[in-house]
PDB file of C-alpha atoms and ligand atoms in Angstrom:
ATOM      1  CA  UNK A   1     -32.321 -67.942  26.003  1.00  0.00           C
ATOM      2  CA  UNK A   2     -31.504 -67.449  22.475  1.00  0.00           C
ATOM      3  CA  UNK A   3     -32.223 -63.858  22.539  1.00  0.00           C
ATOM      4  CA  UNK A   4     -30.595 -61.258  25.011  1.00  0.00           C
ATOM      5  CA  UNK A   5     -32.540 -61.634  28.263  1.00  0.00           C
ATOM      6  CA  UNK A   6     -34.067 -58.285  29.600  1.00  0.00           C
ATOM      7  CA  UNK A   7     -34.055 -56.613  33.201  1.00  0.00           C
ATOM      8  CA  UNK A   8     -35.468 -53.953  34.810  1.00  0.00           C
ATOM      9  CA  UNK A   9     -34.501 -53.190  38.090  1.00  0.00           C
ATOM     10  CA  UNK A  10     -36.214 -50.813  40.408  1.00  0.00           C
ATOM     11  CA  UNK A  11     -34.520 -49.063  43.215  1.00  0.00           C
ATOM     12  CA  UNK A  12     -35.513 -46.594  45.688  1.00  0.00           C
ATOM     13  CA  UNK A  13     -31.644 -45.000  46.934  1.00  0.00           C
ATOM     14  CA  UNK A  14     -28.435 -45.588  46.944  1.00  0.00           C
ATOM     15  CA  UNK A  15     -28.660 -48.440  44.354  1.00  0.00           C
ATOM     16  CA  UNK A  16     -25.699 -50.783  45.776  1.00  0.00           C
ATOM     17  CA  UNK A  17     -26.902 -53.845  44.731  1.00  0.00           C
ATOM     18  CA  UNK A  18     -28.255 -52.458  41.296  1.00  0.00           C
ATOM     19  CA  UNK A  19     -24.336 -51.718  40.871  1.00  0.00           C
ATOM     20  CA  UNK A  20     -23.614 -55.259  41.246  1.00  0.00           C
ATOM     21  CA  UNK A  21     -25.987 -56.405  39.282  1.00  0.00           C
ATOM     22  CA  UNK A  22     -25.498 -54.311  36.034  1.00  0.00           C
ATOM     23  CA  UNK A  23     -21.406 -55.240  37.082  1.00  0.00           C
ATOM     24  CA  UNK A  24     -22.230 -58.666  37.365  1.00  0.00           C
ATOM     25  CA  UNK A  25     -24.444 -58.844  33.922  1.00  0.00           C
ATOM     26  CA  UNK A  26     -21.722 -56.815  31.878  1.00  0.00           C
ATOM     27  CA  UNK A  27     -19.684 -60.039  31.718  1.00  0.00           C
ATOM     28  CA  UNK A  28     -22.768 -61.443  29.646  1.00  0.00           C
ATOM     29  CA  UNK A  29     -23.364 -61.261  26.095  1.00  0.00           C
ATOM     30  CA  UNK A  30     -26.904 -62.438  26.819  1.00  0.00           C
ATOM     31  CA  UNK A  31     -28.373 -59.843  29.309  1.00  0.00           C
ATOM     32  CA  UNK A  32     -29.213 -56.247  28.778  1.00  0.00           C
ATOM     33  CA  UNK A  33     -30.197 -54.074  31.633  1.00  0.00           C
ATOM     34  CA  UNK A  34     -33.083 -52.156  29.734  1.00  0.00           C
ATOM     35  CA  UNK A  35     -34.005 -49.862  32.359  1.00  0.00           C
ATOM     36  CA  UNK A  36     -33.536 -48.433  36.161  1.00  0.00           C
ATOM     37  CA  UNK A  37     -36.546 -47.493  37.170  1.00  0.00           C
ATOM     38  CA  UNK A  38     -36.936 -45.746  40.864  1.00  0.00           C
ATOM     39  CA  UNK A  39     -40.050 -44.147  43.280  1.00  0.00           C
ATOM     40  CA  UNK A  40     -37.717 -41.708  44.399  1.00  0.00           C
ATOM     41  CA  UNK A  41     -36.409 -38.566  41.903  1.00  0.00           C
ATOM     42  CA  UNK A  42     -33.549 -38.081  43.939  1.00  0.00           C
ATOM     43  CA  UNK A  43     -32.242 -41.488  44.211  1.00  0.00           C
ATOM     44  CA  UNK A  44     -28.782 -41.583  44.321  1.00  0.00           C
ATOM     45  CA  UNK A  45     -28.688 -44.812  41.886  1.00  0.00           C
ATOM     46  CA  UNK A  46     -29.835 -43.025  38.922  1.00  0.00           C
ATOM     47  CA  UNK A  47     -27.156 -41.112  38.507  1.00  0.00           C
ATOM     48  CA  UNK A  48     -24.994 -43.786  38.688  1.00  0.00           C
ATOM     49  CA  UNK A  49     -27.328 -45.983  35.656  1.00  0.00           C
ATOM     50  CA  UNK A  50     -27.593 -42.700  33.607  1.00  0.00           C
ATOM     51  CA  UNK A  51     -23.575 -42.584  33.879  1.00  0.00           C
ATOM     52  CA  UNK A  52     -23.611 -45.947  32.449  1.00  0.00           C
ATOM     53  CA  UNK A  53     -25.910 -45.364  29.302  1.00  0.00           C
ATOM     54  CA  UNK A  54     -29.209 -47.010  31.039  1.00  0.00           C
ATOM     55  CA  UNK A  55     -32.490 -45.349  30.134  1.00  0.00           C
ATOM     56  CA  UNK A  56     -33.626 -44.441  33.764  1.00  0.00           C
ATOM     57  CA  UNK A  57     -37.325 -43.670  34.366  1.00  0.00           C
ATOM     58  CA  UNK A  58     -38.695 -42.056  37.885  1.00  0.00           C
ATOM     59  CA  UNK A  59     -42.283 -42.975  39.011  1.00  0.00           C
ATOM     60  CA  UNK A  60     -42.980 -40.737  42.502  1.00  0.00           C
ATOM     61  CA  UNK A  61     -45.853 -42.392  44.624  1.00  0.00           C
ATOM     62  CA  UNK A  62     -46.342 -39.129  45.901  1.00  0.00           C
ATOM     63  CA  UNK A  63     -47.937 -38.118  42.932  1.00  0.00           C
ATOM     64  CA  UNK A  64     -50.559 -40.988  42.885  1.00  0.00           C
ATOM     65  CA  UNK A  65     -53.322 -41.250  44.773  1.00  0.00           C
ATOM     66  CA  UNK A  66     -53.264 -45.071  45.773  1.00  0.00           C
ATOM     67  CA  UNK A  67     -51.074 -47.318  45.704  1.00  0.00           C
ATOM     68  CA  UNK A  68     -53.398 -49.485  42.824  1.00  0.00           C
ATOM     69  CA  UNK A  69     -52.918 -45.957  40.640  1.00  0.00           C
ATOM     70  CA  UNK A  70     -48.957 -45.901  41.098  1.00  0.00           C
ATOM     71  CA  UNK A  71     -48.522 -49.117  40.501  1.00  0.00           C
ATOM     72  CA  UNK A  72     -50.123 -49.178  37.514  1.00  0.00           C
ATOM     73  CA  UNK A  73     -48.450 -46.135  36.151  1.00  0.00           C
ATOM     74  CA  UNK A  74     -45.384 -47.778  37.439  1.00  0.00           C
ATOM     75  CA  UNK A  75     -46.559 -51.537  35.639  1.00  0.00           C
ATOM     76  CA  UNK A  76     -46.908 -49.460  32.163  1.00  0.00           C
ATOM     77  CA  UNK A  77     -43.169 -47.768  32.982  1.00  0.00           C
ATOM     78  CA  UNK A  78     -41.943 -50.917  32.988  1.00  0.00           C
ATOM     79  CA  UNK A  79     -43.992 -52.912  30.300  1.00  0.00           C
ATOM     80  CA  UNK A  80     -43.137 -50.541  27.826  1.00  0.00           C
ATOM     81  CA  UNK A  81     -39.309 -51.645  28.256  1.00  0.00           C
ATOM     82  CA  UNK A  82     -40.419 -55.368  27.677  1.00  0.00           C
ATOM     83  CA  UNK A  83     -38.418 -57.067  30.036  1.00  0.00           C
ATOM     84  CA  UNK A  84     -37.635 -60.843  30.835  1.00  0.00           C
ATOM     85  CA  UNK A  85     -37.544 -59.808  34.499  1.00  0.00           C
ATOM     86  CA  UNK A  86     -37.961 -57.129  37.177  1.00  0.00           C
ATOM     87  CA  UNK A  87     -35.738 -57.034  39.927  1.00  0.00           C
ATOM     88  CA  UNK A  88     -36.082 -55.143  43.302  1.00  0.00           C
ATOM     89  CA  UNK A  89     -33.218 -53.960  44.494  1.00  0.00           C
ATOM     90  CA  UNK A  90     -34.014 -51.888  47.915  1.00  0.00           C
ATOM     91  CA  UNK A  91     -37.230 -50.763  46.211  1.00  0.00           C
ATOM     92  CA  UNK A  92     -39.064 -49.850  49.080  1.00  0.00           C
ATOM     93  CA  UNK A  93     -42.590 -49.648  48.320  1.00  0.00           C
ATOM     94  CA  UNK A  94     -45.143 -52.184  49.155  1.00  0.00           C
ATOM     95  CA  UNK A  95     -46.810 -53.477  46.207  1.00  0.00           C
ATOM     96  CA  UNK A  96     -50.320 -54.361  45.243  1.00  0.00           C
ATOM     97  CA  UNK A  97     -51.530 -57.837  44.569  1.00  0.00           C
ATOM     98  CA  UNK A  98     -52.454 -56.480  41.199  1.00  0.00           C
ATOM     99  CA  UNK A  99     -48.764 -55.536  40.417  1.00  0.00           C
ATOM    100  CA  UNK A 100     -47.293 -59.196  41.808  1.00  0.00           C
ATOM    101  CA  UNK A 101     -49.994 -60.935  39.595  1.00  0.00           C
ATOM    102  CA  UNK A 102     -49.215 -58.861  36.170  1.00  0.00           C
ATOM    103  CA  UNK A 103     -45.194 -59.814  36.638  1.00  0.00           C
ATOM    104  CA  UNK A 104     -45.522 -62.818  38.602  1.00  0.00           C
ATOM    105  CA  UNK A 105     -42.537 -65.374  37.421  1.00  0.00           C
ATOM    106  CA  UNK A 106     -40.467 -62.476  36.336  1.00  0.00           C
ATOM    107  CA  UNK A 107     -41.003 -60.488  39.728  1.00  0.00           C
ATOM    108  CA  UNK A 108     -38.246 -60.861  42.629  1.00  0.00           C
ATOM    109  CA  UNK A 109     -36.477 -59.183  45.239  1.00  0.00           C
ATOM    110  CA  UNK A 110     -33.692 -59.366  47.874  1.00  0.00           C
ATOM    111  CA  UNK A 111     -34.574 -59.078  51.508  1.00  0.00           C
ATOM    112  CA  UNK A 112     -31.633 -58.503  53.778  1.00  0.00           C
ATOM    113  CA  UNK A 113     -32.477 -61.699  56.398  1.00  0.00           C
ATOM    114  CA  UNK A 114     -32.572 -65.328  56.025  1.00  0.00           C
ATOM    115  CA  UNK A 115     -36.456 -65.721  55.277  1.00  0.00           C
ATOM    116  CA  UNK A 116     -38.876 -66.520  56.954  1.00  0.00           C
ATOM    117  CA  UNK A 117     -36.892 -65.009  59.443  1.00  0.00           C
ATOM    118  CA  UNK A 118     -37.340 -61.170  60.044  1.00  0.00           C
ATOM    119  CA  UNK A 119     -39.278 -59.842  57.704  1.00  0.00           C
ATOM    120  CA  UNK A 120     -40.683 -56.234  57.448  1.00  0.00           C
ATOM    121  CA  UNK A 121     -38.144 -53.245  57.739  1.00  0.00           C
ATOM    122  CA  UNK A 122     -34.854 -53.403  60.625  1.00  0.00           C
ATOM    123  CA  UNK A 123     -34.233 -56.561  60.260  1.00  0.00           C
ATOM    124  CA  UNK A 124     -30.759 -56.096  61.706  1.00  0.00           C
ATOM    125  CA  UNK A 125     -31.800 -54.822  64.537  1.00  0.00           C
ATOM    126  CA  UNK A 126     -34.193 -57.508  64.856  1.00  0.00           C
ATOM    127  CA  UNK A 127     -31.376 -60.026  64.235  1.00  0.00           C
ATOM    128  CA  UNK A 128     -29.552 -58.473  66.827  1.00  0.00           C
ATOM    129  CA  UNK A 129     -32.349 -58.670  69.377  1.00  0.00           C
ATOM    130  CA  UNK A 130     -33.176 -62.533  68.811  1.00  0.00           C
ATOM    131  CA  UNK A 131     -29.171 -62.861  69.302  1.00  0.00           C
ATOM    132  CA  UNK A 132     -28.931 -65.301  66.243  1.00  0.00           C
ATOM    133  CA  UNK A 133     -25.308 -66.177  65.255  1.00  0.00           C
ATOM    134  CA  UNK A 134     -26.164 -65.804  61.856  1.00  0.00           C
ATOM    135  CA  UNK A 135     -27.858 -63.409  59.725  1.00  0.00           C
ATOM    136  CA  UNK A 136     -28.143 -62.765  56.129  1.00  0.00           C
ATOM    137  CA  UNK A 137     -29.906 -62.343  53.017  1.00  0.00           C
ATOM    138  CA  UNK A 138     -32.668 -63.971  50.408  1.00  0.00           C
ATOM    139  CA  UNK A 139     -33.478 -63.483  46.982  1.00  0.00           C
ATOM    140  CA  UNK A 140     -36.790 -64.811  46.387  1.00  0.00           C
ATOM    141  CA  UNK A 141     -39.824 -64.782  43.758  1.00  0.00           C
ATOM    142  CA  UNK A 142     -42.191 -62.016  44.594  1.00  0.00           C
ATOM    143  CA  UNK A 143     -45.715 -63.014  45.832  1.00  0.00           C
ATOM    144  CA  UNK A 144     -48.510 -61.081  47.625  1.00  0.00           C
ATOM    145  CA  UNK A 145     -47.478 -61.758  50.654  1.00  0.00           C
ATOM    146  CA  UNK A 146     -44.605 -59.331  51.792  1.00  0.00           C
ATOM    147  CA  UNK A 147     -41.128 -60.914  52.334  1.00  0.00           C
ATOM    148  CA  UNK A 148     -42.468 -64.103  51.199  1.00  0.00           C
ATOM    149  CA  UNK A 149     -42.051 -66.352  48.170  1.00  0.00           C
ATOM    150  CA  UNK A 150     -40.033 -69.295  46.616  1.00  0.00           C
ATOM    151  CA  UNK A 151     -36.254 -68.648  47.427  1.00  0.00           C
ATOM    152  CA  UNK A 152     -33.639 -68.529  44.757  1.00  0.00           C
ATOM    153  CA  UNK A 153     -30.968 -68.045  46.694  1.00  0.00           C
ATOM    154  CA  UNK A 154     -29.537 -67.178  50.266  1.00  0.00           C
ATOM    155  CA  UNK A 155     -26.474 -65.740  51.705  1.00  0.00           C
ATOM    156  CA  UNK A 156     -25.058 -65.784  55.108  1.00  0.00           C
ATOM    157  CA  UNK A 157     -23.001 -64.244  57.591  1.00  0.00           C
ATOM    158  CA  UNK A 158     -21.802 -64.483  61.451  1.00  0.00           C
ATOM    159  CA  UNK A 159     -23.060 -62.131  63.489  1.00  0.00           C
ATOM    160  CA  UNK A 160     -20.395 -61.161  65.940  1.00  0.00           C
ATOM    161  CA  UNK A 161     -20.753 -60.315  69.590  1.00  0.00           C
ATOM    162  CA  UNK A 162     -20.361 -56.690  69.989  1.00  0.00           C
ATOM    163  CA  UNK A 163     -21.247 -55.964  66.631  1.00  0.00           C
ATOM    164  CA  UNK A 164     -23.433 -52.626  66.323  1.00  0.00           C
ATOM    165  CA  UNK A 165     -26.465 -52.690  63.513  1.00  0.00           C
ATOM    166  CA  UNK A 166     -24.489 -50.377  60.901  1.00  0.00           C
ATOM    167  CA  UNK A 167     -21.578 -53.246  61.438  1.00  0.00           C
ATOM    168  CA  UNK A 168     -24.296 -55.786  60.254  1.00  0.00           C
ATOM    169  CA  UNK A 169     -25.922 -53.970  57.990  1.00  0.00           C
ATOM    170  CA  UNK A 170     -22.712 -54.089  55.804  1.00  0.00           C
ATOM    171  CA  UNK A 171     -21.522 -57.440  56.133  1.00  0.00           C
ATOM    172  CA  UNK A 172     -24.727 -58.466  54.971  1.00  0.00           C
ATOM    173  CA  UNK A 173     -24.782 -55.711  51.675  1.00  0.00           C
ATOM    174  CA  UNK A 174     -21.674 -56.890  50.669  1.00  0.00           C
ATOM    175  CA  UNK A 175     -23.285 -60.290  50.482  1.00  0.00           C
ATOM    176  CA  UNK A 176     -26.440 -59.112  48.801  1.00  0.00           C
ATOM    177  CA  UNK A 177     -23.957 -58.633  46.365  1.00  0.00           C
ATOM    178  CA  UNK A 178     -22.714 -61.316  45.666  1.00  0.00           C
ATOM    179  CA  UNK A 179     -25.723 -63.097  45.791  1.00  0.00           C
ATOM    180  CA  UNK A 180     -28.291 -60.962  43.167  1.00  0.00           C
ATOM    181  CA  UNK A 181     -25.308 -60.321  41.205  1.00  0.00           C
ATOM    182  CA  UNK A 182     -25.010 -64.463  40.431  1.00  0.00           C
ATOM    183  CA  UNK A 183     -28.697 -64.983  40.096  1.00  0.00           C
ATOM    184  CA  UNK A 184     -29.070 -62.458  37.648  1.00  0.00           C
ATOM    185  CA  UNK A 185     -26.239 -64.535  35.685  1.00  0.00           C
ATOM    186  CA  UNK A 186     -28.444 -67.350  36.238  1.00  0.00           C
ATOM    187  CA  UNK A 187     -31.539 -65.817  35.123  1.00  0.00           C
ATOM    188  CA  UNK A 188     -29.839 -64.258  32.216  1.00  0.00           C
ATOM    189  CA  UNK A 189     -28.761 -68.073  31.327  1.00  0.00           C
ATOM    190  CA  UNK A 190     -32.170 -69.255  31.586  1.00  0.00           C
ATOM    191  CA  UNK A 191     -31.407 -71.604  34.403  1.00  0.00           C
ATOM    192  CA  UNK A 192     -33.820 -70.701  37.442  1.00  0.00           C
ATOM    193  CA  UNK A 193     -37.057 -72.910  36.931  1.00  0.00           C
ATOM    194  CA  UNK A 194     -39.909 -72.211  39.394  1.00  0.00           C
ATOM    195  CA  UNK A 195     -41.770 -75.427  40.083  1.00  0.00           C
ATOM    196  CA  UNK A 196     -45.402 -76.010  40.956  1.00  0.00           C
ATOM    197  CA  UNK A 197     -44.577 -76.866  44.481  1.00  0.00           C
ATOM    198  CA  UNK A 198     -43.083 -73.498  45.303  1.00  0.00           C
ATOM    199  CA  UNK A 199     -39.839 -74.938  45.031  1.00  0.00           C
ATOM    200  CA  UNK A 200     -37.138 -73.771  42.730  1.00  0.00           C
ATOM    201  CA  UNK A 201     -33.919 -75.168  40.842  1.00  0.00           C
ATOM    202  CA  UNK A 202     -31.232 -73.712  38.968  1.00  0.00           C
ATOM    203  CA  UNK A 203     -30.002 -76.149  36.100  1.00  0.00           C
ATOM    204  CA  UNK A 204     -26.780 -77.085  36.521  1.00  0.00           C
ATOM    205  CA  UNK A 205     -26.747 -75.870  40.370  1.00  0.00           C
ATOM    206  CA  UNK A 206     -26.337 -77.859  42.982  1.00  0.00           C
ATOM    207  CA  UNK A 207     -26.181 -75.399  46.375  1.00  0.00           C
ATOM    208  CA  UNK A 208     -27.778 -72.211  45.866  1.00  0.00           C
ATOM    209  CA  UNK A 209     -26.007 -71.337  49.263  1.00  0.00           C
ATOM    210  CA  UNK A 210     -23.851 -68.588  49.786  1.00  0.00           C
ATOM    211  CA  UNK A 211     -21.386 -67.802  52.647  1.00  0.00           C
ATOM    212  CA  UNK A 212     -18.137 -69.133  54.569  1.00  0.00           C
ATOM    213  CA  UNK A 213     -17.350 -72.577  54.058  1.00  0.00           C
ATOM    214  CA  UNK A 214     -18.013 -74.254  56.959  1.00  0.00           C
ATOM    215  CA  UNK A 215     -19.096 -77.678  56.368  1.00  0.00           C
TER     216      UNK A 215
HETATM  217  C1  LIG B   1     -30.447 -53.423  50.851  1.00  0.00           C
HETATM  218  O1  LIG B   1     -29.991 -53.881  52.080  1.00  0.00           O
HETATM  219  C2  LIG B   1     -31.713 -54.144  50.471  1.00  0.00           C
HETATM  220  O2  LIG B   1     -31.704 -55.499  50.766  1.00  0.00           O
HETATM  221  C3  LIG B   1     -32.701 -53.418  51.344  1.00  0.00           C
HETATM  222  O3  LIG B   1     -32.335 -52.059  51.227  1.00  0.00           O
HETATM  223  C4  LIG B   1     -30.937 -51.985  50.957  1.00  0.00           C
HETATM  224  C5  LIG B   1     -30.772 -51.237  49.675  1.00  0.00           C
HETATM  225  O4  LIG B   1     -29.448 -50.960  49.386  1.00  0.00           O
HETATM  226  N1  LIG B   1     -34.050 -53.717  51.042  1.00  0.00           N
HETATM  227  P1  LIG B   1     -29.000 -50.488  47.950  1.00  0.00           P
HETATM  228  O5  LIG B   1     -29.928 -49.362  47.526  1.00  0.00           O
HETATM  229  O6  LIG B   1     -29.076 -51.658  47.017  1.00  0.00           O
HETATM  230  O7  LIG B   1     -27.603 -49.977  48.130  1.00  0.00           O
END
């Protein structure tokens, strides 16, 4: 991209892997986080962006009526900041089909779980019930269907006999951010192609795996 690429991220709390994001994008000459946008006034994150000079924006659902009206309200937030693309980072609202369609190629979002594989909320839990040995994360294009869509990238990590859901639940943040923090370098660069098939490629990338190196 010739031009600085622009982000918006959204965020609904604490903002963690917004942080690693806007860290990982500073190195950059050719990305500008525009905007933090969030659902929640009191999110912790904003704080945090407005300490760092981003324009922060809050859109409550509570004061919509439907989810079409807040995300709309929420869509013209955003649009007015002109962005390249919109990230999710623990936004936790479900979106309409309406919303994926208006940003769809610029949309995407981390799920903490190795898609398909648990989606939906408590997904370490869930991991822990099933017993898998390894867990994870997934950043993916956003499509109607929730927790779905073509994968960018994936992260994993043991999961360790004994360990409790909290226990989980940070091995696999700390990997989230590793993980959105490099594919926003790679959007920035202009390197992640989606392909017709659902499929995607990052130019120059040959394993868009992260984790221990086992193999
Ligand atoms: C992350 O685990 C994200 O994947 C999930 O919610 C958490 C948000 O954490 N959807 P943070 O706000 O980025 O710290």
């Amino acid at each position: 991209m010739s031009q600085s690429c622009r982000f918006v991220i959204l965020i609904s709390g604490r903002g963690s892997n917004m942080e690693a994001i806007v860290d990982a994008l500073s190195g950059l000459q050719n990305a500008k986080v525009v905007a933090v946008m969030s659902n929640e006034p009191e999110a912790a994150g904003l704080a945090w962006a407005q300490e760092k000079g981003i324009a922060t924006r809050t859109v409550c659902h509570r004061d919509y009526t439907s989810r079409e009206s807040f995300d709309k309200a929420l869509a013209k937030s955003i649009d007015g900041f002109n962005p390249d693309y919109v990230l999710l980072a623990g936004f936790m609202r479900i979106l309409t089909p309406g919303f994926a369609n208006q940003f769809e190629g610029r949309l995407i979002n981390i799920h903490p779980s190795l898609l398909p594989a648990f989606p939906g909320l408590h997904t370490h839990r869930q991991a822990l019930a099933f017993g898998v040995q390894w867990h994870g994360c997934t950043v993916h294009f956003v499509t109607h269907k929730l927790d779905h869509g073509p994968v960018i990238a994936q992260g994993i990590v043991p999961v360790h006999d004994g360990d409790t859901e909290a226990e989980l639940a940070r091995r696999v943040l700390a990997m989230e951010h590793q993980v959105y923090g490099q594919v926003a370098c790679w959007l920035a660069d202009g390197r992640v192609q989606q392909h017709v098939d659902g499929t995607v490629t990052v130019a120059g990338i040959h394993s868009r795996a992260f984790g221990p190196q086992l193999l």
